[in-house]
């Protein structure tokens, strides 16, 4: 399998959002596999696309490299953010904040009142991202996620009023 180009020359500031396509999944899965220890499968992404969830990618213009992506559902006043991920070599440049803001903008346009998400208790970068964006912890799902050596890890449930 050919590796993704790691010498991404595109400037994140000029990247733009577009809808995720089935044809993006190969590139997305390569990013997903490098970004997460326990990552989504292709089938999960396909289910989200088939379900009509808001699946968006942040990419360089004119078919350039995918830099990050987000997946969210929005219906009857609630949004659920299921995934936000940034290509590892482009992390720490404000791209996840852009993806999150973009998804929340869609949620507002869909008259969402509350946005929810779940995050691993140990995922400090994500917890800081969501806290800084105004998400508050509203609960815990004990042992929700798989963890190394067959263990389980809690999910923190967070919410933000829009
Ligand atoms: C979590 C993740 C999406 C953050 O992406 P990113 O593009 O690096 O984040 P940003 O540069 O937009 O940073 C936004 C905020 O997130 C927090 N943050 C991001 N990386 C961080 C890190 N390594 N340590 C602590 N806080 C961090 C900070 O609050 C930061 O704001 P600041 O720069 O003003 O302090 C990225 O690390 C990632 O893709 N991780 C793997 C997938 C994942 O865990 N997704 C979340 C699932 S719930």
PDB file of C-alpha atoms and ligand atoms in Angstrom:
ATOM      1  CA  UNK A   1       0.000   0.000   0.000  1.00  0.00           C
ATOM      2  CA  UNK A   2       1.390   3.405  -0.899  1.00  0.00           C
ATOM      3  CA  UNK A   3       1.844   5.798   1.995  1.00  0.00           C
ATOM      4  CA  UNK A   4       0.226   9.186   2.147  1.00  0.00           C
ATOM      5  CA  UNK A   5       2.614  11.978   1.255  1.00  0.00           C
ATOM      6  CA  UNK A   6       3.958  13.263   4.540  1.00  0.00           C
ATOM      7  CA  UNK A   7       5.507  16.352   2.991  1.00  0.00           C
ATOM      8  CA  UNK A   8       2.206  18.198   2.957  1.00  0.00           C
ATOM      9  CA  UNK A   9       3.112  21.527   1.469  1.00  0.00           C
ATOM     10  CA  UNK A  10      -0.370  23.014   1.504  1.00  0.00           C
ATOM     11  CA  UNK A  11      -0.810  25.869   3.909  1.00  0.00           C
ATOM     12  CA  UNK A  12      -3.627  24.975   6.343  1.00  0.00           C
ATOM     13  CA  UNK A  13      -4.899  28.568   6.189  1.00  0.00           C
ATOM     14  CA  UNK A  14      -5.941  28.085   2.570  1.00  0.00           C
ATOM     15  CA  UNK A  15      -7.658  24.747   3.098  1.00  0.00           C
ATOM     16  CA  UNK A  16     -11.395  24.549   2.663  1.00  0.00           C
ATOM     17  CA  UNK A  17     -14.330  22.408   3.750  1.00  0.00           C
ATOM     18  CA  UNK A  18     -16.244  20.084   1.497  1.00  0.00           C
ATOM     19  CA  UNK A  19     -18.476  17.037   1.820  1.00  0.00           C
ATOM     20  CA  UNK A  20     -16.760  13.722   2.486  1.00  0.00           C
ATOM     21  CA  UNK A  21     -17.021  11.309  -0.453  1.00  0.00           C
ATOM     22  CA  UNK A  22     -16.823   7.516  -0.536  1.00  0.00           C
ATOM     23  CA  UNK A  23     -13.766   8.070  -2.728  1.00  0.00           C
ATOM     24  CA  UNK A  24     -12.066   9.857   0.220  1.00  0.00           C
ATOM     25  CA  UNK A  25     -12.206   6.822   2.481  1.00  0.00           C
ATOM     26  CA  UNK A  26      -8.880   5.302   1.505  1.00  0.00           C
ATOM     27  CA  UNK A  27      -7.029   8.519   2.406  1.00  0.00           C
ATOM     28  CA  UNK A  28      -9.166   9.064   5.492  1.00  0.00           C
ATOM     29  CA  UNK A  29      -8.509   5.529   6.770  1.00  0.00           C
ATOM     30  CA  UNK A  30      -4.764   6.054   6.433  1.00  0.00           C
ATOM     31  CA  UNK A  31      -5.064   9.206   8.565  1.00  0.00           C
ATOM     32  CA  UNK A  32      -7.474   7.528  10.992  1.00  0.00           C
ATOM     33  CA  UNK A  33      -5.128   4.572  11.496  1.00  0.00           C
ATOM     34  CA  UNK A  34      -2.211   6.842  12.317  1.00  0.00           C
ATOM     35  CA  UNK A  35      -4.172   9.236  14.546  1.00  0.00           C
ATOM     36  CA  UNK A  36      -6.025   6.744  16.756  1.00  0.00           C
ATOM     37  CA  UNK A  37      -4.919   3.642  18.602  1.00  0.00           C
ATOM     38  CA  UNK A  38      -8.473   2.287  18.267  1.00  0.00           C
ATOM     39  CA  UNK A  39      -9.772   3.734  15.042  1.00  0.00           C
ATOM     40  CA  UNK A  40     -12.972   3.547  13.024  1.00  0.00           C
ATOM     41  CA  UNK A  41     -13.269   0.943  10.294  1.00  0.00           C
ATOM     42  CA  UNK A  42     -14.230   1.717   6.718  1.00  0.00           C
ATOM     43  CA  UNK A  43     -17.648   0.235   7.475  1.00  0.00           C
ATOM     44  CA  UNK A  44     -18.313   2.832  10.176  1.00  0.00           C
ATOM     45  CA  UNK A  45     -17.503   5.682   7.793  1.00  0.00           C
ATOM     46  CA  UNK A  46     -19.681   4.088   5.111  1.00  0.00           C
ATOM     47  CA  UNK A  47     -22.569   3.762   7.566  1.00  0.00           C
ATOM     48  CA  UNK A  48     -22.229   7.458   8.492  1.00  0.00           C
ATOM     49  CA  UNK A  49     -22.224   8.515   4.838  1.00  0.00           C
ATOM     50  CA  UNK A  50     -25.170   6.239   4.053  1.00  0.00           C
ATOM     51  CA  UNK A  51     -27.098   7.587   7.046  1.00  0.00           C
ATOM     52  CA  UNK A  52     -26.741  11.124   5.704  1.00  0.00           C
ATOM     53  CA  UNK A  53     -24.695  12.376   8.640  1.00  0.00           C
ATOM     54  CA  UNK A  54     -22.755  15.584   8.198  1.00  0.00           C
ATOM     55  CA  UNK A  55     -19.413  14.187   7.077  1.00  0.00           C
ATOM     56  CA  UNK A  56     -16.994  16.937   6.146  1.00  0.00           C
ATOM     57  CA  UNK A  57     -13.330  17.096   5.184  1.00  0.00           C
ATOM     58  CA  UNK A  58     -10.930  20.001   5.441  1.00  0.00           C
ATOM     59  CA  UNK A  59      -8.687  19.755   2.404  1.00  0.00           C
ATOM     60  CA  UNK A  60      -6.279  21.734   0.315  1.00  0.00           C
ATOM     61  CA  UNK A  61      -7.983  23.281  -2.718  1.00  0.00           C
ATOM     62  CA  UNK A  62      -8.277  21.554  -6.086  1.00  0.00           C
ATOM     63  CA  UNK A  63      -8.318  17.991  -4.814  1.00  0.00           C
ATOM     64  CA  UNK A  64      -5.368  18.453  -2.460  1.00  0.00           C
ATOM     65  CA  UNK A  65      -4.555  16.397   0.611  1.00  0.00           C
ATOM     66  CA  UNK A  66      -7.147  15.895   3.308  1.00  0.00           C
ATOM     67  CA  UNK A  67      -5.958  17.644   6.460  1.00  0.00           C
ATOM     68  CA  UNK A  68      -8.767  16.769   8.836  1.00  0.00           C
ATOM     69  CA  UNK A  69     -12.369  15.659   8.982  1.00  0.00           C
ATOM     70  CA  UNK A  70     -15.435  15.572  11.174  1.00  0.00           C
ATOM     71  CA  UNK A  71     -18.611  13.510  11.422  1.00  0.00           C
ATOM     72  CA  UNK A  72     -21.800  14.721  13.115  1.00  0.00           C
ATOM     73  CA  UNK A  73     -25.499  13.952  13.181  1.00  0.00           C
ATOM     74  CA  UNK A  74     -28.065  16.692  13.709  1.00  0.00           C
ATOM     75  CA  UNK A  75     -31.784  16.172  14.181  1.00  0.00           C
ATOM     76  CA  UNK A  76     -34.656  17.310  16.386  1.00  0.00           C
ATOM     77  CA  UNK A  77     -32.626  19.959  18.154  1.00  0.00           C
ATOM     78  CA  UNK A  78     -29.632  17.757  19.017  1.00  0.00           C
ATOM     79  CA  UNK A  79     -26.258  17.314  17.365  1.00  0.00           C
ATOM     80  CA  UNK A  80     -23.863  14.463  18.118  1.00  0.00           C
ATOM     81  CA  UNK A  81     -20.235  14.917  17.134  1.00  0.00           C
ATOM     82  CA  UNK A  82     -18.900  11.422  16.490  1.00  0.00           C
ATOM     83  CA  UNK A  83     -15.422  12.065  15.149  1.00  0.00           C
ATOM     84  CA  UNK A  84     -12.966  14.915  14.699  1.00  0.00           C
ATOM     85  CA  UNK A  85      -9.511  14.014  13.491  1.00  0.00           C
ATOM     86  CA  UNK A  86      -6.526  15.921  12.122  1.00  0.00           C
ATOM     87  CA  UNK A  87      -3.686  14.452  10.119  1.00  0.00           C
ATOM     88  CA  UNK A  88      -0.904  13.876  12.687  1.00  0.00           C
ATOM     89  CA  UNK A  89       1.747  15.998  10.983  1.00  0.00           C
ATOM     90  CA  UNK A  90      -0.672  18.960  10.849  1.00  0.00           C
ATOM     91  CA  UNK A  91      -1.830  18.826  14.466  1.00  0.00           C
ATOM     92  CA  UNK A  92      -1.295  21.816  16.729  1.00  0.00           C
ATOM     93  CA  UNK A  93      -2.113  24.402  14.053  1.00  0.00           C
ATOM     94  CA  UNK A  94      -5.734  25.121  14.900  1.00  0.00           C
ATOM     95  CA  UNK A  95      -7.244  22.748  12.341  1.00  0.00           C
ATOM     96  CA  UNK A  96      -9.373  20.771  14.806  1.00  0.00           C
ATOM     97  CA  UNK A  97     -10.779  24.038  16.104  1.00  0.00           C
ATOM     98  CA  UNK A  98     -11.730  24.923  12.533  1.00  0.00           C
ATOM     99  CA  UNK A  99     -13.391  21.531  12.004  1.00  0.00           C
ATOM    100  CA  UNK A 100     -15.291  21.869  15.284  1.00  0.00           C
ATOM    101  CA  UNK A 101     -16.415  25.432  14.474  1.00  0.00           C
ATOM    102  CA  UNK A 102     -17.537  24.292  11.026  1.00  0.00           C
ATOM    103  CA  UNK A 103     -19.628  21.441  12.450  1.00  0.00           C
ATOM    104  CA  UNK A 104     -21.152  23.729  15.076  1.00  0.00           C
ATOM    105  CA  UNK A 105     -22.017  26.221  12.334  1.00  0.00           C
ATOM    106  CA  UNK A 106     -23.896  23.472  10.489  1.00  0.00           C
ATOM    107  CA  UNK A 107     -25.612  22.510  13.742  1.00  0.00           C
ATOM    108  CA  UNK A 108     -26.767  26.094  14.319  1.00  0.00           C
ATOM    109  CA  UNK A 109     -28.109  26.297  10.779  1.00  0.00           C
ATOM    110  CA  UNK A 110     -30.106  23.129  11.543  1.00  0.00           C
ATOM    111  CA  UNK A 111     -31.642  24.780  14.634  1.00  0.00           C
ATOM    112  CA  UNK A 112     -29.722  22.528  17.012  1.00  0.00           C
ATOM    113  CA  UNK A 113     -30.039  23.581  20.632  1.00  0.00           C
ATOM    114  CA  UNK A 114     -27.512  21.218  22.227  1.00  0.00           C
ATOM    115  CA  UNK A 115     -24.409  19.525  20.840  1.00  0.00           C
ATOM    116  CA  UNK A 116     -23.127  16.341  22.505  1.00  0.00           C
ATOM    117  CA  UNK A 117     -19.982  14.267  22.188  1.00  0.00           C
ATOM    118  CA  UNK A 118     -18.062  11.524  23.955  1.00  0.00           C
ATOM    119  CA  UNK A 119     -14.329  11.528  24.526  1.00  0.00           C
ATOM    120  CA  UNK A 120     -11.816   9.215  26.163  1.00  0.00           C
ATOM    121  CA  UNK A 121     -10.984  10.328  29.676  1.00  0.00           C
ATOM    122  CA  UNK A 122      -7.259  10.162  28.789  1.00  0.00           C
ATOM    123  CA  UNK A 123      -7.525  12.208  25.561  1.00  0.00           C
ATOM    124  CA  UNK A 124      -6.108  15.469  26.899  1.00  0.00           C
ATOM    125  CA  UNK A 125      -5.786  17.260  23.515  1.00  0.00           C
ATOM    126  CA  UNK A 126      -9.426  16.551  22.659  1.00  0.00           C
ATOM    127  CA  UNK A 127     -10.654  17.416  26.152  1.00  0.00           C
ATOM    128  CA  UNK A 128      -8.878  20.774  25.969  1.00  0.00           C
ATOM    129  CA  UNK A 129     -10.203  21.404  22.467  1.00  0.00           C
ATOM    130  CA  UNK A 130     -13.785  20.779  23.568  1.00  0.00           C
ATOM    131  CA  UNK A 131     -13.504  22.617  26.890  1.00  0.00           C
ATOM    132  CA  UNK A 132     -12.022  25.672  25.164  1.00  0.00           C
ATOM    133  CA  UNK A 133     -14.971  25.594  22.744  1.00  0.00           C
ATOM    134  CA  UNK A 134     -17.444  25.690  25.640  1.00  0.00           C
ATOM    135  CA  UNK A 135     -18.305  21.998  26.066  1.00  0.00           C
ATOM    136  CA  UNK A 136     -18.933  20.910  29.660  1.00  0.00           C
ATOM    137  CA  UNK A 137     -18.756  17.424  31.121  1.00  0.00           C
ATOM    138  CA  UNK A 138     -22.276  16.140  31.846  1.00  0.00           C
ATOM    139  CA  UNK A 139     -21.625  12.474  32.553  1.00  0.00           C
ATOM    140  CA  UNK A 140     -19.416   9.413  32.349  1.00  0.00           C
ATOM    141  CA  UNK A 141     -19.909   6.111  30.517  1.00  0.00           C
ATOM    142  CA  UNK A 142     -17.768   3.673  32.520  1.00  0.00           C
ATOM    143  CA  UNK A 143     -15.631   1.318  30.433  1.00  0.00           C
ATOM    144  CA  UNK A 144     -17.107   2.599  27.178  1.00  0.00           C
ATOM    145  CA  UNK A 145     -13.952   2.398  25.043  1.00  0.00           C
ATOM    146  CA  UNK A 146     -11.507  -0.466  24.442  1.00  0.00           C
ATOM    147  CA  UNK A 147      -8.049   0.156  25.884  1.00  0.00           C
ATOM    148  CA  UNK A 148      -4.666  -1.590  25.572  1.00  0.00           C
ATOM    149  CA  UNK A 149      -4.161  -5.075  27.057  1.00  0.00           C
ATOM    150  CA  UNK A 150      -7.877  -5.866  26.937  1.00  0.00           C
ATOM    151  CA  UNK A 151      -8.823  -3.145  29.366  1.00  0.00           C
ATOM    152  CA  UNK A 152     -11.614  -0.597  29.051  1.00  0.00           C
ATOM    153  CA  UNK A 153     -11.599   3.176  29.424  1.00  0.00           C
ATOM    154  CA  UNK A 154     -14.334   5.593  30.507  1.00  0.00           C
ATOM    155  CA  UNK A 155     -15.977   8.003  28.087  1.00  0.00           C
ATOM    156  CA  UNK A 156     -16.689  11.509  29.294  1.00  0.00           C
ATOM    157  CA  UNK A 157     -19.950  12.837  27.886  1.00  0.00           C
ATOM    158  CA  UNK A 158     -19.782  16.544  27.070  1.00  0.00           C
ATOM    159  CA  UNK A 159     -22.414  19.008  25.923  1.00  0.00           C
ATOM    160  CA  UNK A 160     -22.644  22.587  24.708  1.00  0.00           C
ATOM    161  CA  UNK A 161     -25.719  24.765  24.395  1.00  0.00           C
ATOM    162  CA  UNK A 162     -25.745  26.546  21.050  1.00  0.00           C
TER     163      UNK A 162
HETATM  164  C1  LIG B   1      -7.617  16.081  19.242  1.00  0.00           C
HETATM  165  C2  LIG B   1      -7.171  16.599  17.876  1.00  0.00           C
HETATM  166  C3  LIG B   1      -8.373  16.510  16.933  1.00  0.00           C
HETATM  167  C4  LIG B   1      -6.711  18.059  18.023  1.00  0.00           C
HETATM  168  O1  LIG B   1      -6.333  18.508  16.714  1.00  0.00           O
HETATM  169  P1  LIG B   1      -5.376  19.779  16.501  1.00  0.00           P
HETATM  170  O2  LIG B   1      -5.568  20.240  15.093  1.00  0.00           O
HETATM  171  O3  LIG B   1      -4.004  19.454  16.932  1.00  0.00           O
HETATM  172  O4  LIG B   1      -6.004  20.841  17.518  1.00  0.00           O
HETATM  173  P2  LIG B   1      -5.886  22.424  17.393  1.00  0.00           P
HETATM  174  O5  LIG B   1      -4.534  22.779  16.892  1.00  0.00           O
HETATM  175  O6  LIG B   1      -7.070  22.929  16.639  1.00  0.00           O
HETATM  176  O7  LIG B   1      -5.963  22.882  18.907  1.00  0.00           O
HETATM  177  C5  LIG B   1      -7.177  23.366  19.441  1.00  0.00           C
HETATM  178  C6  LIG B   1      -7.102  23.236  20.947  1.00  0.00           C
HETATM  179  O8  LIG B   1      -7.048  21.860  21.308  1.00  0.00           O
HETATM  180  C7  LIG B   1      -6.191  21.700  22.453  1.00  0.00           C
HETATM  181  N1  LIG B   1      -5.045  20.874  22.069  1.00  0.00           N
HETATM  182  C8  LIG B   1      -4.735  20.449  20.828  1.00  0.00           C
HETATM  183  N2  LIG B   1      -3.634  19.667  20.877  1.00  0.00           N
HETATM  184  C9  LIG B   1      -3.267  19.589  22.165  1.00  0.00           C
HETATM  185  C10 LIG B   1      -2.228  18.919  22.857  1.00  0.00           C
HETATM  186  N3  LIG B   1      -1.327  18.151  22.230  1.00  0.00           N
HETATM  187  N4  LIG B   1      -2.164  19.060  24.213  1.00  0.00           N
HETATM  188  C11 LIG B   1      -3.062  19.815  24.861  1.00  0.00           C
HETATM  189  N5  LIG B   1      -4.079  20.477  24.265  1.00  0.00           N
HETATM  190  C12 LIG B   1      -4.170  20.367  22.935  1.00  0.00           C
HETATM  191  C13 LIG B   1      -5.789  23.088  22.872  1.00  0.00           C
HETATM  192  O9  LIG B   1      -6.761  23.596  23.761  1.00  0.00           O
HETATM  193  C14 LIG B   1      -5.853  23.836  21.560  1.00  0.00           C
HETATM  194  O10 LIG B   1      -6.052  25.225  21.729  1.00  0.00           O
HETATM  195  P3  LIG B   1      -4.777  26.176  21.930  1.00  0.00           P
HETATM  196  O11 LIG B   1      -3.820  25.855  20.834  1.00  0.00           O
HETATM  197  O12 LIG B   1      -5.372  27.544  21.854  1.00  0.00           O
HETATM  198  O13 LIG B   1      -4.238  25.833  23.277  1.00  0.00           O
HETATM  199  C15 LIG B   1      -5.982  15.785  17.314  1.00  0.00           C
HETATM  200  O14 LIG B   1      -5.026  15.636  18.339  1.00  0.00           O
HETATM  201  C16 LIG B   1      -6.355  14.442  16.762  1.00  0.00           C
HETATM  202  O15 LIG B   1      -6.717  14.308  15.585  1.00  0.00           O
HETATM  203  N6  LIG B   1      -6.249  13.402  17.639  1.00  0.00           N
HETATM  204  C17 LIG B   1      -6.610  12.041  17.219  1.00  0.00           C
HETATM  205  C18 LIG B   1      -8.105  11.942  17.032  1.00  0.00           C
HETATM  206  C19 LIG B   1      -8.865  12.315  18.300  1.00  0.00           C
HETATM  207  O16 LIG B   1      -8.494  11.951  19.407  1.00  0.00           O
HETATM  208  N7  LIG B   1     -10.003  13.012  18.083  1.00  0.00           N
HETATM  209  C20 LIG B   1     -10.887  13.402  19.154  1.00  0.00           C
HETATM  210  C21 LIG B   1     -11.852  12.293  19.384  1.00  0.00           C
HETATM  211  S1  LIG B   1     -13.073  12.742  20.599  1.00  0.00           S
END
